[in-house]
């Protein structure tokens, strides 16, 4: 049935991701494109009536202000199938019930995703079936390679969408426009002019009951290994000829292949820390290890910093400092580009002493250029001033952008298999050094700005 709408099977339909991110994302996509046709099939081990599934969709779409006609149309076609996806017979029936184009979205615990993928290999799927996978893609390089092998036995690589919703964030996508449509930045974007690049994702949120997931992941895996490396690759990639998805994916992959730890030594290029009791935004935050579900022996970091180098002609010698953590006083979510000092400042001109900086805020979304100018008084006295441009509101939620890409078969916002492997290659030595206690686990008080002296690039 060539004209049938695409069916989106969400396996793990009762889970947190589906309710909190996926369905509201779909709702926000339909708010922008109300005519889009999609059949949403929920599948999970839980019993759920068709009415309850419809109400779950309605509630999620209400958050996203989806127009009523689209809500009614989607809910009218949606269905819920109680399915244990690890039961081959049930999985086979679930897939066989679909007509037309099919997307199978794994909103499942990662270990279940791998097993379901193995079962799908034995089940006939409609031509062109797409698989959408959530991070983490494996838990180390070996398992990432295995997952890729398994998934490509089910469908070809160009039908696999590895999701990183950061790639659907308008401020991250804005990097492309800023870099490639503004002549003033083109000649500056290299080691010739840039001293260092800091990518921060400091959250004020503490654990918020997510110990089950976070205590095994930690800040490095939760943010840096995934989202921040993607941001780095968009920041540092070469110029594409067009917005062609394959080309963009290749250019991002090229950056990560050229990237390594600063000095190739995890004991000097990385730092880790964990929060102790404090106050964030007027709220008491308990010690991380006193949070429910935390296993102190895991030594999970809630703040991590990794210094990387992109070893190619454009970037060699520029440190990229990637830092992310929880329960911090300041929500700092931005890329800070620090430029080199001018080659010469004429005698008699009293410089601000501050470097020129470009700050790309990832949340809420602004671009600020800090430059030295004469603000007042003696015209030869300079001080640093900000020029700020605020980004427009995103047209839809990041998960809406990501889902649009999947439904349109456009992998621009998806992570290619080789890239997922590169991301593990980069963090594996860090995890090994941390496990062997070669890098001390520092402490910081919740609500502070983290331990002293972070952000210093080590000597090589
Ligand atoms: P949840 O545990 O909340 O949801 C997973 C769902 O899958 C549960 O309803 C679970 O049912 C169901 N399930 C487990 N096994 C089967 C099975 N054999 N057959 C059918 N259903 C099954 O996890 P999340 O929603 O939080 O996460 C899902 C994925 O999304 C993970 O890969 C996670 O890493 C990723 N992710 C999550 C984010 C989030 O904020 N939640 C953010 C980014 C990524 P039951 O309860 O019975 O086990």
Coordinates of C-alpha atoms and ligand atoms in Angstrom, one line a residue:
X1 CA 0.0 0.0 0.0
X2 CA 2.1 2.8 -1.3
X3 CA -0.2 5.5 0.0
X4 CA -0.5 4.2 3.6
X5 CA 0.8 6.5 6.2
X6 CA 4.0 5.6 8.0
X7 CA 3.6 3.5 11.1
X8 CA 5.7 4.3 14.1
X9 CA 5.9 1.3 16.4
X10 CA 7.2 2.5 19.8
X11 CA 8.5 -0.5 21.8
X12 CA 8.7 0.6 25.4
X13 CA 5.5 2.7 25.1
X14 CA 4.9 2.8 28.9
X15 CA 8.4 4.2 29.6
X16 CA 9.7 7.6 30.6
X17 CA 11.2 8.5 27.3
X18 CA 8.0 7.8 25.4
X19 CA 5.8 9.8 27.8
X20 CA 8.1 12.7 28.5
X21 CA 10.0 13.3 25.3
X22 CA 8.9 11.2 22.3
X23 CA 5.2 11.8 22.2
X24 CA 5.4 15.5 23.1
X25 CA 8.1 15.7 20.4
X26 CA 5.7 14.1 17.9
X27 CA 3.0 16.5 19.0
X28 CA 5.3 19.5 18.4
X29 CA 6.1 18.2 14.9
X30 CA 2.3 17.9 14.2
X31 CA 1.8 21.4 15.5
X32 CA 4.1 22.7 12.8
X33 CA 3.0 20.1 10.1
X34 CA -0.6 19.3 11.1
X35 CA -1.3 17.4 7.8
X36 CA 1.5 14.8 8.5
X37 CA 0.1 11.2 8.5
X38 CA 1.4 8.8 11.1
X39 CA 0.0 5.7 12.8
X40 CA 1.4 5.4 16.3
X41 CA 1.5 1.9 17.6
X42 CA 2.5 1.6 21.3
X43 CA 4.0 -1.7 22.4
X44 CA 5.1 -2.7 25.9
X45 CA 4.8 -5.5 28.4
X46 CA 2.2 -3.6 30.5
X47 CA -1.5 -4.0 30.0
X48 CA -3.0 -0.8 28.7
X49 CA -6.4 -0.2 27.2
X50 CA -6.8 1.5 23.8
X51 CA -8.5 4.4 25.6
X52 CA -5.5 4.8 28.0
X53 CA -3.1 4.8 25.1
X54 CA -5.2 7.4 23.4
X55 CA -5.3 9.5 26.6
X56 CA -1.5 9.2 26.9
X57 CA -1.1 10.6 23.4
X58 CA -3.6 13.3 24.0
X59 CA -1.9 14.4 27.2
X60 CA 1.5 14.5 25.5
X61 CA 0.1 16.4 22.5
X62 CA -1.7 18.9 24.8
X63 CA 1.8 19.8 26.2
X64 CA 2.9 20.5 22.7
X65 CA -0.2 22.4 21.6
X66 CA -1.0 20.1 18.7
X67 CA -4.0 21.3 16.8
X68 CA -7.2 19.4 17.8
X69 CA -7.8 17.9 14.3
X70 CA -4.3 16.4 14.2
X71 CA -4.7 15.0 17.7
X72 CA -8.1 13.4 16.8
X73 CA -6.7 11.9 13.6
X74 CA -3.6 10.4 15.3
X75 CA -5.5 9.1 18.3
X76 CA -8.2 7.7 16.0
X77 CA -5.7 5.6 14.2
X78 CA -3.4 4.8 17.1
X79 CA -3.4 1.4 18.8
X80 CA -1.7 -0.3 21.7
X81 CA -0.4 -3.8 21.5
X82 CA 0.6 -5.6 24.7
X83 CA 3.8 -7.2 23.5
X84 CA 6.8 -8.8 25.2
X85 CA 9.4 -7.8 22.6
X86 CA 11.6 -10.6 23.7
X87 CA 9.0 -13.2 22.7
X88 CA 9.7 -13.9 19.0
X89 CA 6.1 -14.9 18.2
X90 CA 4.7 -11.7 19.8
X91 CA 7.2 -9.5 18.0
X92 CA 6.5 -11.2 14.7
X93 CA 2.7 -10.5 15.2
X94 CA 3.4 -6.9 16.1
X95 CA 5.4 -6.3 12.9
X96 CA 3.0 -8.3 10.7
X97 CA 0.1 -6.2 11.7
X98 CA 1.6 -3.1 9.9
X99 CA 0.9 -2.0 6.3
X100 CA 3.0 0.6 4.5
X101 CA 6.2 2.2 5.7
X102 CA 7.4 1.2 9.1
X103 CA 9.6 2.8 11.8
X104 CA 10.5 0.6 14.8
X105 CA 11.5 2.9 17.7
X106 CA 13.4 1.2 20.5
X107 CA 12.3 3.1 23.6
X108 CA 13.7 0.2 25.6
X109 CA 16.5 -0.4 28.1
X110 CA 19.7 -0.7 26.1
X111 CA 20.3 -4.4 26.9
X112 CA 16.8 -5.2 25.7
X113 CA 17.3 -3.3 22.4
X114 CA 20.2 -5.5 21.5
X115 CA 18.2 -8.7 22.1
X116 CA 15.2 -7.4 20.2
X117 CA 17.5 -6.5 17.3
X118 CA 18.7 -10.1 17.3
X119 CA 15.1 -11.4 17.1
X120 CA 14.2 -9.0 14.3
X121 CA 16.9 -10.6 12.2
X122 CA 14.6 -13.7 12.0
X123 CA 11.5 -11.8 11.2
X124 CA 10.4 -10.6 7.8
X125 CA 10.1 -6.8 7.8
X126 CA 8.5 -4.6 5.2
X127 CA 11.0 -3.2 2.7
X128 CA 12.6 0.0 3.8
X129 CA 11.8 -0.5 7.5
X130 CA 13.7 2.0 9.7
X131 CA 15.1 1.4 13.1
X132 CA 15.4 4.2 15.6
X133 CA 17.8 3.6 18.5
X134 CA 18.3 5.5 21.7
X135 CA 21.6 6.1 23.4
X136 CA 23.7 4.6 24.8
X137 CA 24.8 2.7 21.6
X138 CA 26.5 -0.1 23.5
X139 CA 28.4 0.5 26.7
X140 CA 32.0 0.4 25.3
X141 CA 33.6 0.1 21.9
X142 CA 33.2 -3.6 21.7
X143 CA 29.5 -3.6 22.4
X144 CA 29.0 -0.6 20.1
X145 CA 30.6 -2.6 17.3
X146 CA 28.4 -5.6 18.1
X147 CA 25.2 -3.5 18.2
X148 CA 26.1 -2.0 14.8
X149 CA 26.8 -5.5 13.4
X150 CA 23.5 -6.8 14.8
X151 CA 21.5 -3.8 13.6
X152 CA 22.9 -3.9 10.0
X153 CA 22.0 -7.6 9.8
X154 CA 18.4 -6.4 10.2
X155 CA 18.4 -3.4 7.8
X156 CA 21.1 -1.4 5.9
X157 CA 23.0 1.4 7.7
X158 CA 21.0 4.1 5.9
X159 CA 17.8 2.8 7.5
X160 CA 19.2 3.0 11.1
X161 CA 18.7 6.2 13.0
X162 CA 20.8 6.6 16.1
X163 CA 19.2 9.3 18.1
X164 CA 20.9 12.2 19.8
X165 CA 18.2 14.8 20.4
X166 CA 21.0 17.5 20.9
X167 CA 21.3 17.4 17.1
X168 CA 17.7 18.6 17.0
X169 CA 18.3 21.5 19.3
X170 CA 18.0 24.8 17.3
X171 CA 21.1 26.3 18.9
X172 CA 23.2 23.3 18.0
X173 CA 21.9 23.4 14.4
X174 CA 22.6 27.1 14.4
X175 CA 26.3 26.3 14.4
X176 CA 26.0 25.4 10.7
X177 CA 24.4 28.7 9.8
X178 CA 26.8 30.7 11.9
X179 CA 29.9 29.0 10.6
X180 CA 29.0 28.5 7.0
X181 CA 26.9 31.5 6.1
X182 CA 29.0 34.3 7.7
X183 CA 32.1 35.4 6.0
X184 CA 33.5 37.0 9.1
X185 CA 33.9 33.7 10.9
X186 CA 35.2 31.6 8.1
X187 CA 38.9 32.9 8.2
X188 CA 38.9 32.9 12.0
X189 CA 37.8 29.3 12.5
X190 CA 41.2 27.6 13.0
X191 CA 44.2 27.2 15.2
X192 CA 45.7 30.3 13.5
X193 CA 43.2 32.5 15.4
X194 CA 41.6 30.4 18.1
X195 CA 43.3 29.8 21.4
X196 CA 40.9 27.4 23.0
X197 CA 37.3 26.1 22.8
X198 CA 35.3 25.3 25.9
X199 CA 32.0 23.4 25.6
X200 CA 30.1 23.6 28.9
X201 CA 26.9 21.8 29.9
X202 CA 26.6 22.7 33.6
X203 CA 23.2 21.8 35.0
X204 CA 21.7 23.1 38.3
X205 CA 19.5 19.9 38.4
X206 CA 20.8 17.3 40.8
X207 CA 20.0 13.6 40.6
X208 CA 16.2 14.1 40.7
X209 CA 15.4 10.4 41.4
X210 CA 17.3 9.1 38.4
X211 CA 19.9 7.0 40.3
X212 CA 18.9 3.8 38.4
X213 CA 20.2 5.3 35.2
X214 CA 22.7 8.0 36.3
X215 CA 24.6 6.1 38.9
X216 CA 25.8 3.6 36.3
X217 CA 26.4 6.3 33.6
X218 CA 27.9 9.3 35.3
X219 CA 28.5 12.7 33.8
X220 CA 31.1 11.5 31.2
X221 CA 28.7 8.9 29.6
X222 CA 25.5 10.9 30.2
X223 CA 26.7 14.0 28.4
X224 CA 30.3 14.1 27.1
X225 CA 30.6 10.8 25.4
X226 CA 27.3 11.5 23.5
X227 CA 26.0 15.0 23.2
X228 CA 29.1 17.1 23.8
X229 CA 31.2 15.1 21.3
X230 CA 28.5 15.7 18.7
X231 CA 28.6 19.4 19.4
X232 CA 32.4 19.3 19.0
X233 CA 32.1 17.6 15.7
X234 CA 29.6 20.2 14.4
X235 CA 31.8 23.0 15.7
X236 CA 35.1 21.7 14.1
X237 CA 34.0 20.0 10.9
X238 CA 35.1 21.2 7.4
X239 CA 32.7 23.1 5.2
X240 CA 30.1 20.9 3.4
X241 CA 29.1 21.5 -0.3
X242 CA 25.5 21.2 0.7
X243 CA 23.3 20.2 3.6
X244 CA 23.3 16.6 2.2
X245 CA 22.9 14.3 5.2
X246 CA 25.6 11.8 4.1
X247 CA 28.1 14.5 3.6
X248 CA 27.4 16.1 7.0
X249 CA 27.7 12.7 8.6
X250 CA 31.0 12.0 6.9
X251 CA 32.4 15.4 7.9
X252 CA 31.5 14.9 11.5
X253 CA 32.9 11.4 11.5
X254 CA 36.2 12.8 10.0
X255 CA 36.5 15.2 13.0
X256 CA 36.1 12.5 15.6
X257 CA 38.5 10.2 13.8
X258 CA 41.1 13.0 14.1
X259 CA 40.4 13.6 17.8
X260 CA 42.4 12.3 20.7
X261 CA 42.9 13.1 24.4
X262 CA 45.1 16.1 25.0
X263 CA 48.6 14.7 25.4
X264 CA 47.0 11.2 25.0
X265 CA 47.1 10.9 28.8
X266 CA 43.8 10.5 30.6
X267 CA 45.5 11.2 34.0
X268 CA 46.3 14.8 33.0
X269 CA 43.6 15.4 30.3
X270 CA 40.6 14.6 32.5
X271 CA 39.1 15.5 35.9
X272 CA 36.2 14.1 37.8
X273 CA 34.2 15.1 40.9
X274 CA 31.1 14.4 42.8
X275 CA 28.8 16.8 44.7
X276 CA 28.3 16.9 48.4
X277 CA 25.3 18.3 50.3
X278 CA 24.5 21.9 49.5
X279 CA 21.8 24.3 48.2
X280 CA 20.8 24.9 44.6
X281 CA 18.3 27.6 43.8
X282 CA 17.1 27.7 47.4
X283 CA 16.6 24.0 47.6
X284 CA 18.5 21.6 49.8
X285 CA 20.4 19.0 47.9
X286 CA 21.7 15.9 49.8
X287 CA 25.1 14.4 49.4
X288 CA 25.2 12.5 46.1
X289 CA 26.0 9.3 47.9
X290 CA 23.1 9.8 50.2
X291 CA 20.6 10.0 47.3
X292 CA 18.2 7.0 47.1
X293 CA 19.5 4.2 44.8
X294 CA 23.1 5.4 44.7
X295 CA 25.8 2.8 45.2
X296 CA 28.8 4.7 46.8
X297 CA 31.2 2.0 45.6
X298 CA 30.4 2.9 42.0
X299 CA 32.4 6.2 42.5
X300 CA 30.1 7.8 40.0
X301 CA 31.2 11.3 39.0
X302 CA 28.6 14.1 38.7
X303 CA 31.0 16.5 37.1
X304 CA 33.6 15.6 34.4
X305 CA 36.1 17.5 32.3
X306 CA 38.0 16.2 29.3
X307 CA 40.5 18.1 27.2
X308 CA 40.7 16.9 23.6
X309 CA 42.7 17.8 20.5
X310 CA 41.5 17.6 16.9
X311 CA 44.7 16.6 15.2
X312 CA 44.3 18.0 11.7
X313 CA 45.7 21.0 9.9
X314 CA 42.9 23.2 11.0
X315 CA 42.9 22.5 14.7
X316 CA 46.2 21.0 15.8
X317 CA 47.3 22.7 19.1
X318 CA 43.9 24.0 20.1
X319 CA 42.5 22.5 23.3
X320 CA 38.8 21.6 23.3
X321 CA 37.7 21.5 26.9
X322 CA 34.4 19.5 27.4
X323 CA 32.8 19.9 30.8
X324 CA 29.5 18.8 32.1
X325 CA 28.0 18.3 35.5
X326 CA 25.0 18.4 37.9
X327 CA 24.0 20.4 41.0
X328 CA 26.1 23.4 39.9
X329 CA 25.2 26.9 41.0
X330 CA 25.3 28.3 37.5
X331 CA 23.5 26.8 34.5
X332 CA 26.2 27.3 32.0
X333 CA 25.3 25.7 28.7
X334 CA 27.5 27.2 26.1
X335 CA 30.4 27.0 23.7
X336 CA 33.1 29.6 24.5
X337 CA 35.6 30.4 21.7
X338 CA 38.6 32.3 23.0
X339 CA 40.6 34.0 20.3
X340 CA 44.3 34.6 20.3
X341 CA 45.6 38.0 21.3
X342 CA 46.3 40.5 18.5
X343 CA 49.8 40.1 17.0
X344 CA 50.6 43.6 18.1
X345 CA 48.9 46.3 20.1
X346 CA 50.2 49.8 19.4
X347 CA 52.1 51.5 22.2
X348 CA 49.8 53.9 24.0
X349 CA 46.6 51.9 23.4
X350 CA 45.4 50.6 26.7
X351 CA 44.0 47.2 26.0
X352 CA 41.2 45.7 28.2
X353 CA 43.5 42.8 28.9
X354 CA 40.7 40.4 28.0
X355 CA 40.8 38.1 25.0
X356 CA 38.1 38.4 22.3
X357 CA 35.5 35.7 22.8
X358 CA 32.6 34.3 21.0
X359 CA 30.0 32.7 23.2
X360 CA 27.4 30.5 21.7
X361 CA 24.7 29.8 24.2
X362 CA 23.1 26.4 23.8
X363 CA 20.3 27.3 26.2
X364 CA 18.3 29.5 26.0
X365 CA 20.1 30.6 22.7
X366 CA 22.1 33.7 22.0
X367 CA 25.4 34.5 20.3
X368 CA 27.6 37.0 22.1
X369 CA 30.8 38.5 20.8
X370 CA 33.0 40.0 23.5
X371 CA 35.3 42.6 22.1
X372 CA 37.6 45.4 23.3
X373 CA 36.3 48.9 22.5
X374 CA 36.5 52.3 24.0
X375 CA 33.3 52.5 26.2
X376 CA 33.8 55.9 27.8
X377 CA 36.4 58.4 28.9
X378 CA 39.8 58.4 27.3
X379 CA 39.4 57.1 23.7
X380 CA 42.6 55.1 24.0
X381 CA 41.3 53.2 27.1
X382 CA 39.6 50.0 26.1
X383 CA 37.3 47.7 27.9
X384 CA 35.4 44.6 27.0
X385 CA 31.9 44.9 25.8
X386 CA 29.3 42.4 24.5
X387 CA 27.5 42.4 21.2
X388 CA 24.6 40.0 21.6
X389 CA 22.1 38.5 19.1
X390 CA 19.3 36.4 20.5
X391 CA 18.1 33.4 18.5
X392 CA 14.5 32.9 17.6
X393 CA 12.3 30.4 19.4
X394 CA 12.8 26.8 18.1
X395 CA 10.0 25.8 15.7
X396 CA 9.5 22.5 17.5
X397 CA 11.0 20.4 20.3
X398 CA 14.3 18.7 19.6
X399 CA 12.5 15.3 19.5
X400 CA 10.1 16.7 16.9
X401 CA 13.1 17.6 14.7
X402 CA 14.6 14.2 15.2
X403 CA 11.3 12.4 14.4
X404 CA 10.8 14.5 11.3
X405 CA 14.2 13.3 10.1
X406 CA 13.2 9.7 10.7
X407 CA 9.8 9.9 9.1
X408 CA 11.3 11.7 6.1
X409 CA 14.2 9.2 5.9
X410 CA 16.7 12.0 6.2
X411 CA 19.6 11.0 8.5
X412 CA 21.0 14.5 8.9
X413 CA 20.2 14.4 12.6
X414 CA 21.2 10.8 13.2
X415 CA 24.5 9.4 14.3
X416 CA 26.2 7.1 11.9
X417 CA 27.4 3.7 13.1
X418 CA 31.1 4.5 12.7
X419 CA 30.7 7.8 14.6
X420 CA 29.0 5.9 17.5
X421 CA 32.1 3.7 17.6
X422 CA 34.5 6.7 17.5
X423 CA 32.7 8.2 20.5
X424 CA 33.5 5.1 22.5
X425 CA 37.1 4.9 21.3
X426 CA 37.6 8.4 22.7
X427 CA 36.3 7.7 26.2
X428 CA 37.5 4.2 26.8
X429 CA 40.9 5.2 28.1
X430 CA 39.3 7.7 30.3
X431 CA 36.9 5.1 31.8
X432 CA 39.9 2.7 32.3
X433 CA 42.0 5.3 34.1
X434 CA 39.1 6.3 36.3
X435 CA 38.3 2.7 37.2
X436 CA 41.9 2.2 38.1
X437 CA 41.7 5.3 40.4
X438 CA 44.5 7.0 38.4
X439 CA 42.5 10.2 38.5
X440 CA 41.3 11.3 41.9
X441 CA 37.5 11.7 42.5
X442 CA 37.3 15.3 43.8
X443 CA 34.4 16.9 45.6
X444 CA 32.4 20.1 45.2
X445 CA 29.5 21.5 47.2
X446 CA 26.1 21.3 45.5
X447 CA 25.3 24.9 44.3
X448 CA 28.9 25.9 43.9
X449 CA 30.8 26.4 40.6
X450 CA 32.7 23.1 41.0
X451 CA 36.2 22.4 42.4
X452 CA 38.9 25.0 42.1
X453 CA 41.2 25.2 39.2
X454 CA 39.2 23.4 36.6
X455 CA 39.5 24.5 33.0
X456 CA 43.3 24.6 33.2
X457 CA 44.8 23.0 30.1
X458 CA 47.7 20.7 31.2
X459 CA 51.2 21.1 29.8
X460 CA 52.3 18.5 27.3
Ligands
LIG1 P1 12.1 3.1 31.0 O1 12.6 2.0 31.8 O2 11.3 4.2 31.6 O3 11.2 2.5 29.8 C1 11.5 1.3 29.1 C2 10.2 0.6 28.8 O4 10.5 -0.6 28.1 C3 9.4 0.2 30.1 O5 8.1 0.5 30.0 C4 9.7 -1.3 30.1 O6 8.7 -2.1 30.7 C5 9.7 -1.6 28.6 N1 10.2 -2.9 28.3 C6 11.3 -3.5 28.9 N2 11.5 -4.8 28.4 C7 10.5 -4.9 27.4 C8 10.1 -6.0 26.6 N3 10.8 -7.1 26.6 N4 9.1 -5.8 25.8 C9 8.4 -4.7 25.8 N5 8.6 -3.7 26.6 C10 9.7 -3.8 27.4 O7 13.3 3.7 30.2 P2 13.4 5.1 29.5 O8 12.1 5.4 28.8 O9 13.9 6.1 30.4 O10 14.6 4.9 28.4 C11 14.4 4.1 27.2 C12 15.6 4.4 26.3 O11 15.7 5.7 26.0 C13 16.9 4.0 27.0 O12 17.8 3.4 26.0 C14 17.5 5.3 27.5 O13 18.9 5.2 27.6 C15 17.0 6.2 26.4 N6 16.9 7.6 26.8 C16 16.1 8.0 27.8 C17 16.0 9.3 28.2 C18 15.0 9.7 29.3 O14 15.1 10.9 29.7 N7 14.2 8.8 29.8 C19 16.8 10.3 27.5 C20 17.6 9.9 26.5 C21 17.6 8.5 26.1 P3 8.8 -2.6 32.2 O15 8.6 -1.4 33.0 O16 7.8 -3.6 32.4 O17 10.3 -3.1 32.4

